[in-house]
Coordinates of C-alpha atoms in Angstrom, one line a residue:
Chain A
X437 CA 7.1 -126.2 -128.9
X438 CA 10.8 -125.5 -129.4
X439 CA 12.6 -128.8 -129.8
X440 CA 16.2 -129.0 -128.9
X441 CA 16.8 -131.1 -132.0
X442 CA 15.9 -128.0 -134.1
X443 CA 18.8 -126.0 -132.6
X444 CA 22.4 -126.2 -133.8
X445 CA 25.7 -125.0 -132.6
X446 CA 26.5 -121.8 -134.5
X447 CA 22.9 -120.7 -134.6
X448 CA 22.5 -116.9 -134.0
X449 CA 19.5 -115.5 -132.3
X450 CA 17.8 -112.6 -133.9
X451 CA 19.5 -109.4 -132.8
X452 CA 17.7 -107.4 -130.1
X453 CA 18.0 -103.7 -130.7
X454 CA 17.5 -101.2 -127.9
X455 CA 18.3 -97.5 -127.2
X456 CA 18.9 -96.7 -123.6
X457 CA 17.8 -93.2 -122.8
X458 CA 19.1 -90.9 -120.1
X459 CA 15.8 -91.3 -118.2
X460 CA 16.2 -95.0 -118.4
X461 CA 19.7 -94.8 -116.9
X462 CA 18.4 -92.6 -114.1
X463 CA 15.6 -95.1 -113.4
X464 CA 18.0 -98.0 -113.4
X465 CA 20.3 -96.2 -110.9
X466 CA 17.2 -95.5 -108.8
X467 CA 15.8 -99.0 -108.7
X468 CA 19.3 -100.3 -107.8
X469 CA 19.8 -97.5 -105.2
X470 CA 23.1 -96.9 -106.9
X471 CA 24.5 -93.4 -106.3
X472 CA 27.6 -93.9 -108.6
X473 CA 28.0 -90.6 -110.5
X474 CA 29.3 -92.0 -113.7
X475 CA 25.7 -93.2 -114.5
X476 CA 23.9 -89.8 -114.1
X477 CA 26.4 -86.9 -113.7
X478 CA 27.8 -86.0 -117.2
X479 CA 30.3 -83.5 -115.8
X480 CA 31.7 -86.0 -113.4
X481 CA 31.7 -88.8 -116.0
X482 CA 33.5 -86.7 -118.6
X483 CA 35.8 -84.4 -116.6
X484 CA 36.6 -86.5 -113.5
X485 CA 36.3 -90.1 -114.8
X486 CA 37.4 -89.4 -118.4
X487 CA 34.4 -91.2 -119.9
X488 CA 32.8 -90.0 -123.2
X489 CA 29.4 -89.5 -121.4
X490 CA 27.5 -91.1 -118.6
X491 CA 27.8 -94.9 -118.8
X492 CA 25.3 -97.7 -119.2
X493 CA 25.4 -99.8 -116.0
X494 CA 27.1 -103.2 -116.0
X495 CA 23.9 -104.9 -114.8
X496 CA 21.9 -103.1 -117.5
X497 CA 24.0 -104.7 -120.2
X498 CA 23.3 -107.9 -118.4
X499 CA 19.6 -107.2 -118.2
X500 CA 19.5 -106.6 -122.0
X501 CA 21.2 -110.0 -122.6
X502 CA 18.7 -111.5 -120.1
X503 CA 15.9 -110.0 -122.1
X504 CA 17.1 -111.5 -125.4
X505 CA 17.4 -115.0 -123.9
X506 CA 14.2 -115.0 -121.8
X507 CA 12.3 -113.8 -124.9
X508 CA 13.8 -116.5 -127.0
X509 CA 13.2 -119.4 -124.5
X510 CA 9.7 -118.0 -123.7
X511 CA 7.8 -120.3 -121.3
X512 CA 9.6 -123.4 -122.6
X513 CA 12.6 -123.1 -120.2
X514 CA 14.6 -121.0 -117.9
X515 CA 17.7 -118.9 -117.9
X516 CA 20.1 -120.7 -115.7
X517 CA 23.5 -118.9 -116.1
X518 CA 24.6 -115.5 -117.2
X519 CA 28.3 -114.5 -117.0
X520 CA 29.0 -111.1 -118.2
X521 CA 31.7 -108.4 -118.1
X522 CA 31.8 -104.9 -119.4
X523 CA 34.5 -104.5 -122.1
X524 CA 33.6 -101.1 -123.5
X525 CA 31.9 -97.9 -122.5
X526 CA 28.2 -98.0 -123.5
X527 CA 26.5 -94.6 -123.6
X528 CA 22.8 -93.5 -123.8
X529 CA 20.8 -92.3 -126.7
X530 CA 22.7 -94.5 -129.2
X531 CA 21.5 -97.7 -130.8
X532 CA 22.5 -100.7 -128.8
X533 CA 22.6 -104.3 -130.1
X534 CA 22.4 -107.6 -128.1
X535 CA 23.6 -110.8 -129.7
X536 CA 23.8 -114.5 -128.8
X537 CA 25.2 -117.5 -130.6
X538 CA 24.7 -121.2 -129.6
X539 CA 28.1 -122.7 -128.6
X540 CA 27.0 -126.1 -127.1
X541 CA 23.9 -128.3 -126.7
X542 CA 23.7 -130.8 -123.9
X543 CA 20.9 -133.2 -124.8
X544 CA 21.0 -135.0 -121.4
X545 CA 19.8 -132.1 -119.4
X546 CA 18.2 -130.0 -122.2
X547 CA 20.8 -127.3 -121.7
X548 CA 21.9 -124.8 -124.4
X549 CA 25.0 -122.7 -124.0
X550 CA 25.6 -119.3 -125.7
X551 CA 28.3 -116.8 -126.3
X552 CA 26.6 -113.4 -125.7
X553 CA 27.7 -109.9 -126.4
X554 CA 26.5 -106.3 -126.9
X555 CA 27.7 -103.5 -129.0
X556 CA 27.1 -100.0 -130.2
X557 CA 28.2 -99.7 -133.9
X558 CA 31.7 -101.3 -133.7
X559 CA 32.2 -100.6 -130.0
X560 CA 32.0 -103.7 -127.9
X561 CA 30.1 -103.0 -124.7
X562 CA 29.7 -106.3 -122.8
X563 CA 30.5 -110.0 -123.4
X564 CA 30.2 -113.3 -121.7
X565 CA 28.4 -116.6 -121.8
X566 CA 24.9 -117.8 -120.8
X567 CA 22.9 -120.9 -120.6
X568 CA 19.2 -121.8 -120.8
X569 CA 17.6 -125.1 -119.9
X570 CA 14.5 -126.3 -121.8
X571 CA 11.8 -128.1 -120.0
X572 CA 10.4 -131.5 -120.9
Chain B
X426 CA 52.4 -102.6 -106.0
X427 CA 49.8 -99.9 -105.8
X428 CA 50.7 -97.2 -103.4
X429 CA 47.0 -97.0 -102.4
X430 CA 46.1 -100.6 -101.8
X431 CA 48.3 -103.3 -100.3
X432 CA 46.5 -106.7 -100.6
X433 CA 48.4 -108.0 -97.6
X434 CA 46.3 -105.7 -95.4
X435 CA 43.1 -107.5 -96.5
X436 CA 44.2 -111.1 -95.9
X437 CA 42.5 -111.4 -92.6
X438 CA 39.1 -110.5 -94.2
X439 CA 39.2 -113.4 -96.7
X440 CA 36.5 -115.9 -96.1
X441 CA 34.4 -113.6 -93.9
X442 CA 30.7 -113.6 -94.6
X443 CA 28.2 -110.8 -94.1
X444 CA 24.4 -111.4 -94.1
X445 CA 22.0 -108.7 -95.3
X446 CA 18.3 -108.7 -95.3
X447 CA 17.1 -107.2 -98.7
X448 CA 13.5 -107.4 -97.6
X449 CA 10.6 -108.0 -99.9
X450 CA 10.7 -107.4 -103.7
X451 CA 7.2 -106.2 -104.5
X452 CA 5.2 -106.2 -107.7
X453 CA 5.8 -102.5 -108.1
X454 CA 9.6 -103.0 -107.9
X455 CA 9.5 -105.8 -110.4
X456 CA 7.6 -103.6 -112.8
X457 CA 9.9 -100.6 -112.2
X458 CA 12.9 -102.8 -112.9
X459 CA 11.4 -104.0 -116.1
X460 CA 10.5 -100.5 -117.0
X461 CA 14.0 -99.3 -116.4
X462 CA 15.2 -102.0 -118.8
X463 CA 12.2 -101.6 -121.1
X464 CA 11.6 -105.3 -121.0
X465 CA 8.0 -106.2 -121.8
X466 CA 8.2 -109.8 -120.8
X467 CA 4.7 -110.6 -119.5
X468 CA 6.2 -112.7 -116.7
X469 CA 7.3 -109.4 -115.2
X470 CA 4.0 -107.5 -115.8
X471 CA 1.0 -109.7 -115.9
X472 CA 0.2 -111.6 -112.6
X473 CA -2.5 -113.9 -114.2
X474 CA -0.1 -114.7 -117.1
X475 CA 2.7 -115.6 -114.7
X476 CA 0.3 -117.8 -112.7
X477 CA -0.9 -119.5 -115.8
X478 CA 2.8 -120.4 -116.4
X479 CA 3.1 -122.0 -113.0
X480 CA 4.6 -119.1 -111.1
X481 CA 3.2 -117.9 -107.7
X482 CA 3.2 -114.3 -108.9
X483 CA 5.2 -112.0 -111.2
X484 CA 8.6 -113.4 -111.9
X485 CA 11.4 -111.3 -110.5
X486 CA 13.9 -110.6 -113.3
X487 CA 16.6 -113.0 -112.5
X488 CA 19.4 -110.5 -112.3
X489 CA 17.4 -108.0 -110.3
X490 CA 18.3 -108.9 -106.7
X491 CA 22.1 -109.2 -107.5
X492 CA 21.9 -105.7 -109.1
X493 CA 20.7 -103.8 -105.9
X494 CA 23.8 -101.9 -104.7
X495 CA 22.6 -100.7 -101.3
X496 CA 20.1 -102.9 -99.6
X497 CA 19.0 -100.6 -96.8
X498 CA 18.3 -96.8 -96.7
X499 CA 21.7 -96.2 -98.2
X500 CA 24.8 -94.3 -97.0
X501 CA 24.1 -90.7 -95.9
X502 CA 24.9 -88.3 -98.8
X503 CA 27.6 -86.6 -96.8
X504 CA 29.4 -89.9 -96.3
X505 CA 29.4 -90.9 -100.0
X506 CA 32.8 -90.8 -101.8
X507 CA 33.4 -88.1 -104.5
X508 CA 32.4 -90.7 -107.1
X509 CA 29.1 -91.2 -105.4
X510 CA 29.8 -94.7 -104.2
X511 CA 29.4 -95.7 -100.5
X512 CA 32.8 -95.9 -98.8
X513 CA 33.0 -99.5 -97.9
X514 CA 32.0 -101.1 -101.3
X515 CA 31.3 -104.1 -99.2
X516 CA 34.9 -104.5 -98.2
X517 CA 36.1 -103.8 -94.7
X518 CA 38.5 -102.1 -94.1
X519 CA 37.6 -99.4 -96.6
X520 CA 39.8 -98.6 -99.5
X521 CA 41.3 -95.1 -99.6
X522 CA 39.1 -92.3 -100.9
X523 CA 41.2 -91.8 -104.0
X524 CA 40.7 -95.3 -105.3
X525 CA 38.3 -95.6 -108.3
X526 CA 36.1 -98.7 -108.5
X527 CA 34.3 -100.3 -111.4
X528 CA 32.4 -103.5 -111.7
X529 CA 34.3 -106.4 -113.2
X530 CA 32.8 -109.7 -114.3
X531 CA 29.7 -111.1 -112.7
X532 CA 29.0 -114.9 -112.9
X533 CA 25.4 -115.4 -112.2
X534 CA 23.8 -118.8 -111.6
X535 CA 20.0 -118.9 -111.4
X536 CA 18.9 -121.9 -109.4
X537 CA 15.2 -121.0 -109.6
X538 CA 13.0 -118.0 -110.3
X539 CA 11.7 -116.0 -107.3
X540 CA 8.4 -114.2 -107.5
X541 CA 7.0 -110.9 -106.3
X542 CA 6.4 -110.8 -102.6
X543 CA 9.5 -113.0 -101.8
X544 CA 11.8 -111.7 -99.1
X545 CA 15.5 -112.0 -99.9
X546 CA 18.5 -112.6 -97.7
X547 CA 22.0 -112.2 -99.1
X548 CA 25.1 -113.9 -97.8
X549 CA 28.3 -112.2 -99.1
X550 CA 31.7 -113.9 -98.7
X551 CA 34.9 -112.0 -99.5
X552 CA 36.8 -114.5 -101.5
X553 CA 39.9 -113.0 -103.0
X554 CA 42.1 -109.9 -103.5
X555 CA 44.9 -109.7 -106.0
X556 CA 46.7 -107.2 -108.3
X557 CA 47.7 -107.1 -112.0
X558 CA 49.6 -104.5 -113.9
X559 CA 47.3 -102.6 -116.3
X560 CA 48.6 -101.4 -119.6
X561 CA 47.6 -97.8 -119.2
X562 CA 46.1 -97.5 -115.7
X563 CA 49.0 -98.7 -113.5
X564 CA 48.3 -101.4 -110.9
X565 CA 44.8 -102.8 -110.9
X566 CA 43.4 -104.4 -107.7
X567 CA 40.8 -107.1 -108.1
X568 CA 38.4 -108.2 -105.3
X569 CA 36.1 -111.1 -105.6
X570 CA 33.0 -111.8 -103.5
X571 CA 30.5 -114.6 -103.7
X572 CA 26.9 -113.5 -103.0
X573 CA 24.2 -116.1 -102.4
X574 CA 20.6 -115.0 -102.5
X575 CA 18.0 -116.9 -100.4
X576 CA 14.3 -116.9 -100.0
X577 CA 13.1 -118.8 -97.0
X578 CA 16.5 -120.5 -96.9
X579 CA 16.0 -121.7 -100.5
X580 CA 18.9 -120.7 -102.7
X581 CA 17.6 -118.5 -105.6
X582 CA 20.8 -117.3 -107.2
X583 CA 24.5 -117.0 -106.8
X584 CA 26.7 -114.1 -108.0
X585 CA 30.5 -114.3 -108.2
X586 CA 31.2 -110.6 -108.4
X587 CA 34.6 -109.1 -109.3
X588 CA 35.3 -105.5 -108.6
X589 CA 38.3 -103.6 -110.2
X590 CA 40.0 -100.8 -108.2
X591 CA 42.5 -98.4 -109.6
X592 CA 44.4 -95.3 -108.8
X593 CA 43.3 -92.5 -111.2
X594 CA 46.7 -90.8 -111.0

């Protein structure tokens, strides 16, 4: 059992490392029914939209952060908030890192707040805040 | 002031709400979403495990419903913009064809988890439109919509969604 008393402001969760592949981006476009070319059409992405490659979707950054936090909280709580914005251009086939740091602990309602962010090497991809609530 | 978008023209649309039926999110769709993310959380994959944890069925990844762009069959291909997006982007009247759009911040609140087999209804309210001067992209137009996702009139999640629109020229 994860006790809220064992968690401190400033704690960093273990980094989640992923590599999003082009087929994954295609699948994510498909399950969202999102026809936006910047996620699957490299010619459009690079020549028309001036991106380095096709781009990782905003909600895919979000889903990676969600994965880190839901894995961490396990069955002992719930993800209750996730605020996220894309700050850089994440691309497929490159290592991708998901990070979270505890910023506040609210004992009264068992709530833990985090700063969350993702990056590829030194390129920031997404950043925001999130909260989980422990049960019991 | 952008030459392509004048926020004044959109003032009458502020506060208007649209209701969309997203339909059922099935076990297969939950697993496909988890596969696209490569998230092996057993709550998304193993029905018996999810039930052992007190859920009715597979847990729907919390950000899944707010991530679905077109909730029906989708815009006919001939009517999509050059960038592939549907013309309305959820905003009526439509922005001019030349406008480029990207997602801005999303503020998601998960009131409870929904499970496979639940039918979703979305209520989207157009909240705000404003402009800022970008450093290298000229005038940026921001639109803000609040989306509420319901299952059987029970609020599942809320998404305050900002879009950013710009003139590529």
